[in-house]
PDB file of C-alpha atoms and ligand atoms in Angstrom:
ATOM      1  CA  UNK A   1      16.364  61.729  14.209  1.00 46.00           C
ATOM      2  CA  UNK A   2      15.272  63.129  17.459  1.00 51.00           C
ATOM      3  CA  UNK A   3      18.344  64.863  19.720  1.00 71.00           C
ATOM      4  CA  UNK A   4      18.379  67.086  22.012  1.00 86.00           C
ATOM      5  CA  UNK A   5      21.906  69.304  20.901  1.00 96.00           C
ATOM      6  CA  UNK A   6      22.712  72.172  19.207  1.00 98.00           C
ATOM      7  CA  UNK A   7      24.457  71.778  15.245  1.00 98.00           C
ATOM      8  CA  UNK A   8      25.735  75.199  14.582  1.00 98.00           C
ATOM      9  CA  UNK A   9      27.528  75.388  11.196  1.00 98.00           C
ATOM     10  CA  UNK A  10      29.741  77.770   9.588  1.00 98.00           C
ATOM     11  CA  UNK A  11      30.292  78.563   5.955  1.00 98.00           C
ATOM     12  CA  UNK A  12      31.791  80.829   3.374  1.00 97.00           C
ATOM     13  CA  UNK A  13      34.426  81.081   0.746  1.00 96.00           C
ATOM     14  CA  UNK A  14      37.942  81.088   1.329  1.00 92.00           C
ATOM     15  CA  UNK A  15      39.302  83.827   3.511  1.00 92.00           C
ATOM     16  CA  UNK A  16      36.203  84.453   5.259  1.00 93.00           C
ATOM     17  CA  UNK A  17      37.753  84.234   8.634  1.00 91.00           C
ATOM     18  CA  UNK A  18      35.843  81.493   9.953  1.00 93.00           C
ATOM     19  CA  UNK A  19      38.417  79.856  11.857  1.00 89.00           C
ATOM     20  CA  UNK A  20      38.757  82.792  13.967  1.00 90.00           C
ATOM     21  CA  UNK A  21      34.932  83.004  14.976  1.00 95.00           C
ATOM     22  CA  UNK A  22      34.578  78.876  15.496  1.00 96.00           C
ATOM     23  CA  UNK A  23      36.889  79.592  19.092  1.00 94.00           C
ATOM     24  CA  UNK A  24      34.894  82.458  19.895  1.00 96.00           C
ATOM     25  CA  UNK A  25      31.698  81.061  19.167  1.00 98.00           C
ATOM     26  CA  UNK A  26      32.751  78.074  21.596  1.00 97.00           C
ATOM     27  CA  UNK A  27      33.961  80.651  24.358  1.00 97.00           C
ATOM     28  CA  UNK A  28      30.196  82.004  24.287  1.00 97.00           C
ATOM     29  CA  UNK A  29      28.320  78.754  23.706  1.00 97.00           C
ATOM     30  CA  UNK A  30      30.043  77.604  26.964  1.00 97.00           C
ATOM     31  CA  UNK A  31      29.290  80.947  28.652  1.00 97.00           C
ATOM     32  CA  UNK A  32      26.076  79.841  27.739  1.00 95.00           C
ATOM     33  CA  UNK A  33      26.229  76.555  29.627  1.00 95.00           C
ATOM     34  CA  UNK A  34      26.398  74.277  26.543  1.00 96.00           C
ATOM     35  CA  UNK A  35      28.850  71.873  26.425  1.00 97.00           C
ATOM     36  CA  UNK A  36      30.659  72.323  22.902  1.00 98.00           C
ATOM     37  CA  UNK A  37      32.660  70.380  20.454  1.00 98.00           C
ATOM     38  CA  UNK A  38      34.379  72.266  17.726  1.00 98.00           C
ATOM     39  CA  UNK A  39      35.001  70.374  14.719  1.00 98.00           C
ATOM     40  CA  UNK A  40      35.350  70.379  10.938  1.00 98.00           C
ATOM     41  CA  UNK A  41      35.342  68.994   7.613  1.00 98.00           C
ATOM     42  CA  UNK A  42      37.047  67.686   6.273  1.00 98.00           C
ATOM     43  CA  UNK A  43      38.887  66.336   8.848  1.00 98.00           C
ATOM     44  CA  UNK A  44      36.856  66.292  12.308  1.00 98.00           C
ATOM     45  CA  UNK A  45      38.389  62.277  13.015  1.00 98.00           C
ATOM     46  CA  UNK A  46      41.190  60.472  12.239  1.00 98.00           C
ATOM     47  CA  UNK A  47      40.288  58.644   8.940  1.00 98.00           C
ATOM     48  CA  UNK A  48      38.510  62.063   8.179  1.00 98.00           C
ATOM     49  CA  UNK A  49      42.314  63.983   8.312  1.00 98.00           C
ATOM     50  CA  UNK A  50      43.723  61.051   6.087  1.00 98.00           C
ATOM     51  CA  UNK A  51      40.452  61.858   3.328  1.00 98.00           C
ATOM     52  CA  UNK A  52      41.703  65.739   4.078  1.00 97.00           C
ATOM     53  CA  UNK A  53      45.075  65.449   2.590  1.00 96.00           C
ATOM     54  CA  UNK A  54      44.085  64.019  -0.302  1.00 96.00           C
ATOM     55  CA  UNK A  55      41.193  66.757  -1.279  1.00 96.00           C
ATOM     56  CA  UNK A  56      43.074  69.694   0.016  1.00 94.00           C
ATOM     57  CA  UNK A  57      46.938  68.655  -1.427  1.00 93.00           C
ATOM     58  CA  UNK A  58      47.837  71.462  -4.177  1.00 88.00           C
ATOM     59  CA  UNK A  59      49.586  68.572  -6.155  1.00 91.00           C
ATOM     60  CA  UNK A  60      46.677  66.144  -7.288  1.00 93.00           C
ATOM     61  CA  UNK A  61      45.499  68.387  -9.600  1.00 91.00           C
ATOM     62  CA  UNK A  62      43.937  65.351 -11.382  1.00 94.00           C
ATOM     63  CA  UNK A  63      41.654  64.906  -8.545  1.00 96.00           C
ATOM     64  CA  UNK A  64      38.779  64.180 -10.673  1.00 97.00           C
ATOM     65  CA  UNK A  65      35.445  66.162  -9.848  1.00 97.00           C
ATOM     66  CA  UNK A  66      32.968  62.961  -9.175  1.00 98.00           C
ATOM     67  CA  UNK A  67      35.802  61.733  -6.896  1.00 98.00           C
ATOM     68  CA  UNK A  68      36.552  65.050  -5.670  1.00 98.00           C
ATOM     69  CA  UNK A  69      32.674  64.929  -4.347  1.00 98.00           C
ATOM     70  CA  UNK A  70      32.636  61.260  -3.241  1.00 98.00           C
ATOM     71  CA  UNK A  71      35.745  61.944  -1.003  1.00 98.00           C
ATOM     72  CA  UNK A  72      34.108  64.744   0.973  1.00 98.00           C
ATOM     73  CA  UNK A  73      31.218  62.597   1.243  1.00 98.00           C
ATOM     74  CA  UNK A  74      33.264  59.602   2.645  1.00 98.00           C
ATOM     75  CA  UNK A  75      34.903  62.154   5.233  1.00 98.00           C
ATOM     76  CA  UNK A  76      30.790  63.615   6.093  1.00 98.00           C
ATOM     77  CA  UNK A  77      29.444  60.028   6.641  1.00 98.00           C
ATOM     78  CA  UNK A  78      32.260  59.056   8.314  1.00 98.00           C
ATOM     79  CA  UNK A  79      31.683  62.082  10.676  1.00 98.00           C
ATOM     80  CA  UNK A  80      28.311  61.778  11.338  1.00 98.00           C
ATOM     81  CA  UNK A  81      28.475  58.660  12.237  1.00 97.00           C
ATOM     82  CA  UNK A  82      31.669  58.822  14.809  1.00 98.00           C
ATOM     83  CA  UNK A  83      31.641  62.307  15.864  1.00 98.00           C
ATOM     84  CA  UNK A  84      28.500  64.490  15.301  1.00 98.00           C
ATOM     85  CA  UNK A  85      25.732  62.231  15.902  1.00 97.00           C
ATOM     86  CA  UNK A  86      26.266  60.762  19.305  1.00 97.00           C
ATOM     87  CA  UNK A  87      27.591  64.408  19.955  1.00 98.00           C
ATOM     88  CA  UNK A  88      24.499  65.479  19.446  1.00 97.00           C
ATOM     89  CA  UNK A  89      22.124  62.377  20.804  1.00 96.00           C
ATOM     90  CA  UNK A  90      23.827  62.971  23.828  1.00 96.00           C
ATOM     91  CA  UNK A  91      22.725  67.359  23.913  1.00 96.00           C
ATOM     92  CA  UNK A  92      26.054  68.521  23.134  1.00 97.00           C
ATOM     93  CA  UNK A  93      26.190  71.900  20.878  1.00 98.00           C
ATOM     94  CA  UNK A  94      28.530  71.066  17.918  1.00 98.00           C
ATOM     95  CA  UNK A  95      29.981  73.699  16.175  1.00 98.00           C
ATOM     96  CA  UNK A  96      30.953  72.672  12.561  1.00 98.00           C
ATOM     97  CA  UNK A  97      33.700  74.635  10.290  1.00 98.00           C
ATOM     98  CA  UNK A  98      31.708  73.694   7.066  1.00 98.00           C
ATOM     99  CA  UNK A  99      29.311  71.069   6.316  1.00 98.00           C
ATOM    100  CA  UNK A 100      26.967  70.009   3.371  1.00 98.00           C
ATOM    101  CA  UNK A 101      26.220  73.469   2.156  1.00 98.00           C
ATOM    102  CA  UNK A 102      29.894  73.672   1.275  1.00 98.00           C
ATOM    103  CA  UNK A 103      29.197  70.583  -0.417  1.00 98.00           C
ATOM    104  CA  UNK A 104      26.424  72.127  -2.830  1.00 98.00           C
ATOM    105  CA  UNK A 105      28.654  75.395  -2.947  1.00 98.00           C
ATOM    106  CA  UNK A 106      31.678  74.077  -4.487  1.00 98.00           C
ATOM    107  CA  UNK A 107      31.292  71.089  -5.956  1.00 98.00           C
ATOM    108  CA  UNK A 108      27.682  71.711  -7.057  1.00 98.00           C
ATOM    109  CA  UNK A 109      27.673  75.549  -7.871  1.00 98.00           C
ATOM    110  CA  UNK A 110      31.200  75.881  -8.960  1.00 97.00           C
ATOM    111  CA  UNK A 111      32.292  72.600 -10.369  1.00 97.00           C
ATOM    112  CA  UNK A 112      28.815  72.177 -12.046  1.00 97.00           C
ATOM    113  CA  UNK A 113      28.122  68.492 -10.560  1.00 98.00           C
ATOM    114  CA  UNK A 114      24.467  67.824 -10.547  1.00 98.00           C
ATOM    115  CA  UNK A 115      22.889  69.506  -7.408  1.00 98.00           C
ATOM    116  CA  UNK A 116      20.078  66.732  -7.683  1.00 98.00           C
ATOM    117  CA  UNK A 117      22.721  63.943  -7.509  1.00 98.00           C
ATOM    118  CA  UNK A 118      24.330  66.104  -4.510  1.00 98.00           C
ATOM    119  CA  UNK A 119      20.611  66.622  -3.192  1.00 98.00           C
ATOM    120  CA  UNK A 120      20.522  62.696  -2.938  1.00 98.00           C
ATOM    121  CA  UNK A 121      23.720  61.490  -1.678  1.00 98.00           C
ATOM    122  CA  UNK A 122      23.102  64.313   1.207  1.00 98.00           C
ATOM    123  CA  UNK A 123      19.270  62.577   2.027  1.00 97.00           C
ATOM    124  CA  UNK A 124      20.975  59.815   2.051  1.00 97.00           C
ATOM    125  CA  UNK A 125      23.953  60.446   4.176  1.00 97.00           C
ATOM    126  CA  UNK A 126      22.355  62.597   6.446  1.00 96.00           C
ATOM    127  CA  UNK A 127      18.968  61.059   7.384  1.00 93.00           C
ATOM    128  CA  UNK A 128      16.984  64.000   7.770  1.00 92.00           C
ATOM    129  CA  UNK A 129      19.433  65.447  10.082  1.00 96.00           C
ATOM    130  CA  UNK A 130      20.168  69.177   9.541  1.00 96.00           C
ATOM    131  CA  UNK A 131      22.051  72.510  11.037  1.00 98.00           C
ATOM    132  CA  UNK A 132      20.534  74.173  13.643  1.00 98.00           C
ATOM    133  CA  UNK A 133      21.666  77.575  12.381  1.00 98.00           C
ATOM    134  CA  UNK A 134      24.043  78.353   9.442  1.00 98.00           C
ATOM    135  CA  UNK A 135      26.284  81.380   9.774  1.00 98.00           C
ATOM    136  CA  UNK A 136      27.374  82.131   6.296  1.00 98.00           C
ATOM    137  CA  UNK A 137      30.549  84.560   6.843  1.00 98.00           C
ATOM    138  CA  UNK A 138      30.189  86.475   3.266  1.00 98.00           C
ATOM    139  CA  UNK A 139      32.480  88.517   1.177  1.00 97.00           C
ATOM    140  CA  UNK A 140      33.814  89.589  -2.383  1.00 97.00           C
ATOM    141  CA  UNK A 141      35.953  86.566  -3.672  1.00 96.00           C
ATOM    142  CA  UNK A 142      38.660  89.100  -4.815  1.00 95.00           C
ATOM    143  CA  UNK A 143      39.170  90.135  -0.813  1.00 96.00           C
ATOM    144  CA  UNK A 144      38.682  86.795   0.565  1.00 95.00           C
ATOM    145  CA  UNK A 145      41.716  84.887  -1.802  1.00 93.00           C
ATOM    146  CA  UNK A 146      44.059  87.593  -1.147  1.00 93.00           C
ATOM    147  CA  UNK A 147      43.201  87.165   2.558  1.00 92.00           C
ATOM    148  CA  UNK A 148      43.726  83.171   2.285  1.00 91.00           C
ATOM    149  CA  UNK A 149      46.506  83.736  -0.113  1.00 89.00           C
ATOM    150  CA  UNK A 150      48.472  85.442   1.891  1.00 89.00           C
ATOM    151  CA  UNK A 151      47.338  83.469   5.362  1.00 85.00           C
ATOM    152  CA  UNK A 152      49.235  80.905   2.903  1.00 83.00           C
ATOM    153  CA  UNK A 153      51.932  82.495   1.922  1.00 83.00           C
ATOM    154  CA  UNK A 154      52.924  83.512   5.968  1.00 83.00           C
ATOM    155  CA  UNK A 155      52.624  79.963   6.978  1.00 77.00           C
ATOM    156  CA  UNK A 156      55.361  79.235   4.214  1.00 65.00           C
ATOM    157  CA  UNK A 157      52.822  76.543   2.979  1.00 61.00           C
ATOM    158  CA  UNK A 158      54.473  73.596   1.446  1.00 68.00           C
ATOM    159  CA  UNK A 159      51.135  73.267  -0.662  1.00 65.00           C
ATOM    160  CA  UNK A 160      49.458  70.565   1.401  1.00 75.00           C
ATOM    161  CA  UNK A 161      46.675  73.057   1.382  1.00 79.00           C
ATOM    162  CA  UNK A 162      46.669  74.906  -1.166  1.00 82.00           C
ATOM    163  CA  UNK A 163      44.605  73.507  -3.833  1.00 83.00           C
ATOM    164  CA  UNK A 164      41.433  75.357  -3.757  1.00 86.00           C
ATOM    165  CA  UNK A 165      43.201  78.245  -2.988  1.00 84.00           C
ATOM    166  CA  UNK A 166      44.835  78.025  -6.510  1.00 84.00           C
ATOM    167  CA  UNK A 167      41.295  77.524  -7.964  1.00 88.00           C
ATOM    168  CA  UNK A 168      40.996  80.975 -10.451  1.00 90.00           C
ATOM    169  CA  UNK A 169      38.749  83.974  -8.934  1.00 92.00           C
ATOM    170  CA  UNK A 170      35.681  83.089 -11.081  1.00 94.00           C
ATOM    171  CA  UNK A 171      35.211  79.833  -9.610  1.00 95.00           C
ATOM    172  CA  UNK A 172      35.480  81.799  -5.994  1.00 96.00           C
ATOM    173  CA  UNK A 173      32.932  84.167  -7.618  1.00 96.00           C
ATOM    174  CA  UNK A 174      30.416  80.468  -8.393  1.00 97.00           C
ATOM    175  CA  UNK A 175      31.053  79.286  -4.956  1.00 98.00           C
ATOM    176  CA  UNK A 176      29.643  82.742  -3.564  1.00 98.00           C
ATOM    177  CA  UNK A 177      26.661  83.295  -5.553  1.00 98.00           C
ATOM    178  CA  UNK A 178      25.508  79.398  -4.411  1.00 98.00           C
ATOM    179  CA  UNK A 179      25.830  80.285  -0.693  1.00 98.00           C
ATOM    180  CA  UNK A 180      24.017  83.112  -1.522  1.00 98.00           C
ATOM    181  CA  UNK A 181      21.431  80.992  -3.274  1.00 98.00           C
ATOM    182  CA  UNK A 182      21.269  78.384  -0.498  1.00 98.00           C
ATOM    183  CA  UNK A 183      20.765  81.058   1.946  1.00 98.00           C
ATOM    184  CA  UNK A 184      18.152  82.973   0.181  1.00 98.00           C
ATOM    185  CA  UNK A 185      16.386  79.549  -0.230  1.00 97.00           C
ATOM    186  CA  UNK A 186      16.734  78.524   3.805  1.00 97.00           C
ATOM    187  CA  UNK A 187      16.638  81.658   5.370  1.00 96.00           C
ATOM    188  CA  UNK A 188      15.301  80.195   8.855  1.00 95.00           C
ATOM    189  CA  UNK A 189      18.265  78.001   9.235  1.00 97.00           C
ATOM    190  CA  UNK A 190      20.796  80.844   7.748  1.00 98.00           C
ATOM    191  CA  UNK A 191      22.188  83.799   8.673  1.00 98.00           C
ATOM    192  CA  UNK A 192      24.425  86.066   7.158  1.00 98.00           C
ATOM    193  CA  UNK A 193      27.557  87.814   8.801  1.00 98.00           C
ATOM    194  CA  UNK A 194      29.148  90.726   6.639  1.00 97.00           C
ATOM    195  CA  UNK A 195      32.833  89.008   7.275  1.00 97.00           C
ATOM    196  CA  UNK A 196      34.254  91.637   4.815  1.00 96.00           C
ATOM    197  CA  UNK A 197      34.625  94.114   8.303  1.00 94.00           C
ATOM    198  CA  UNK A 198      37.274  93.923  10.989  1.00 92.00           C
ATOM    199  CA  UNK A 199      37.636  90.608  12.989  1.00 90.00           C
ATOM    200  CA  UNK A 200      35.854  92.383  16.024  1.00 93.00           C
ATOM    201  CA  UNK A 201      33.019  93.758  14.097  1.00 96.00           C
ATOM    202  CA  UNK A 202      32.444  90.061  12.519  1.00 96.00           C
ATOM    203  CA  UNK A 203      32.717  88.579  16.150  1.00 97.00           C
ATOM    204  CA  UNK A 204      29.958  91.368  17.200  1.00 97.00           C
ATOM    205  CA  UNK A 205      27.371  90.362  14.246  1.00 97.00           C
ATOM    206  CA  UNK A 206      28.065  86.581  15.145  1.00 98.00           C
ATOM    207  CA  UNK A 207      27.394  87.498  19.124  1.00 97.00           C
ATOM    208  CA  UNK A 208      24.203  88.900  17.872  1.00 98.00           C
ATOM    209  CA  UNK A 209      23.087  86.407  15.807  1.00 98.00           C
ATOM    210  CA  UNK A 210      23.743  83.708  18.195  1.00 98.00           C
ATOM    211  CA  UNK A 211      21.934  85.334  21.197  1.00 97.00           C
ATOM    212  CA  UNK A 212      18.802  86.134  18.904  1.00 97.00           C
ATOM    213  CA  UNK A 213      19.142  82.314  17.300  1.00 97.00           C
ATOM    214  CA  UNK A 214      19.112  81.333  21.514  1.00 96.00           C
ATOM    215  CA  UNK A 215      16.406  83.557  22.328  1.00 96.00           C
ATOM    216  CA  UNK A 216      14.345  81.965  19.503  1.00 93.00           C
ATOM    217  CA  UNK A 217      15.165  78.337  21.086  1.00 91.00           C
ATOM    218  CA  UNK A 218      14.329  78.855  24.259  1.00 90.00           C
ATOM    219  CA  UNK A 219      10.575  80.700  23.153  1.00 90.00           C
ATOM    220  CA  UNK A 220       9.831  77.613  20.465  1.00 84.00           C
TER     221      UNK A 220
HETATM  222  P1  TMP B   1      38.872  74.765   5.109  1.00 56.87           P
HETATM  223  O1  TMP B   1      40.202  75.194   4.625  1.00 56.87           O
HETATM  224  O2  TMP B   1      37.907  75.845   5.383  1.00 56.87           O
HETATM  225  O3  TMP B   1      38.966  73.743   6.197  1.00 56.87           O
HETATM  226  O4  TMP B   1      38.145  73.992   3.888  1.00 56.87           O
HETATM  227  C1  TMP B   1      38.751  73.078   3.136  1.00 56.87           C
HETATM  228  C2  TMP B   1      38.501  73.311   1.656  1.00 56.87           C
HETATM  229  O5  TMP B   1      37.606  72.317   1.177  1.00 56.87           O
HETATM  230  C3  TMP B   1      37.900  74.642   1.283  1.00 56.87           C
HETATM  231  O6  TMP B   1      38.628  75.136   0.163  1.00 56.87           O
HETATM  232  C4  TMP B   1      36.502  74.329   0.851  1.00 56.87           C
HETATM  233  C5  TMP B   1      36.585  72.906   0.393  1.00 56.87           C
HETATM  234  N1  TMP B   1      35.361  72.115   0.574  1.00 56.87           N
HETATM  235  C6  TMP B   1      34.674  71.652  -0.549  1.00 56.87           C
HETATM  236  O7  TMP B   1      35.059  71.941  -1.677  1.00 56.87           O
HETATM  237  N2  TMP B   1      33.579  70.867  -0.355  1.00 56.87           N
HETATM  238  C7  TMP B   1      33.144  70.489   0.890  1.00 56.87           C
HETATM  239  O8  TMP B   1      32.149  69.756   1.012  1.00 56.87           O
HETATM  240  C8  TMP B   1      33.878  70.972   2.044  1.00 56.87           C
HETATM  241  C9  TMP B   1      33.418  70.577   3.419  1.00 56.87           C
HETATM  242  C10 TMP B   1      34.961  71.781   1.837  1.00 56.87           C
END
């Protein structure tokens, strides 16, 4: 697919304080003078946030894992298709809390689905589109749960979120070390914030990493 915008995806376990960076990075996209959409999955449309209570609902713990992966692919295509496609046909910079990687992370890394049957559904689904740039916000699983734990625990959570963050340390510990992988296997489309530091410090690294992945753009 040929388009003129800018996909900008972020990833990392939970905790990672991605949330956080996906306002800033909008602030500076548009200081930029790209006009941004901020979205996420699941959940970035309406049929998307009705797929999102399902996967994310601490109850339906017999959420099996092939259906567990089908559902976030239901929510992607139907994405794509609605929201970040004509985004970007028409040069927009969309800015995406999570995407396919996440995909390959959990479900494929973690839950042990085949990453060749993941591999496919995402060449399918996807049509050779991919991310611009990847910003990977890494840290120790043990530091990121109790940060999402607790994020949790403040907002009194009735457990319509909760389910992954009930999901043992170890399989936090799988989801890392397949970013990781996917990173070390893509490094021209990733890049790697230390989001173990201050809030500040992780907006400085993503600053930098944005200006140098612009810089890059406009010499190409
Ligand atoms: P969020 O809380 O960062 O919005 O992410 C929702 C949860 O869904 C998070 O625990 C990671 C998980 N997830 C997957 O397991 N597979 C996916 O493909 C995506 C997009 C998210």
């Amino acid at each position: 697919m040929s388009r003129p915008g800018i996909f900008i995806t972020l990833e990392g376990i939970e905790g990672a304080g991605k949330t956080t960076q996906v306002r800033r990075i909008v602030e500076f996209m548009e200081s930029q003078g790209f006009e941004c959409i901020a979205t996420r999955e699941p959940g970035g449309t309406d049929i998307g946030a009705k797929i999102r209570a399902i996967l994310l609902n601490s109850e339906h713990i017999t959420l099996a894992p092939m259906a567990e992966l089908l559902l976030y692919e239901a929510d992607r295509a139907q994405h794509l298709a609605r929201l970040v496609k004509p985004a970007l046909e028409t040069g927009k910079c969309v800015i995406c809390d999570r995407f396919c990687d996440a995909t390959t992370a959990y479900q494929g890394h973690a839950r042990g689905l085949s990453l060749d049957f993941i591999n496919g559904l995402h060449a399918q689904i996807l049509e050779g589109l991919a991310p611009d740039l990847t910003l990977l916000f890494d840290l120790p699983a043990e530091i990121g749960l109790t940060r999402a734990r607790a994020r949790l625990d403040a907002q009194n959570s009735t457990g319509l979120e909760g389910r992954f963050e009930a999901e043992e340390l170890a399989f936090h510990q799988k989801v890392r070390k397949g970013y990781l992988s996917l990173a070390k296997d893509a490094p021209g489309r990733f890049a790697i914030v230390d989001a173990e530091a201050p809030p500040d410090q992780v907006w400085d690294q993503t600053k930098d990493l944005l200006a140098r992945f612009l810089a890059q753009r406009s010499a190409a």
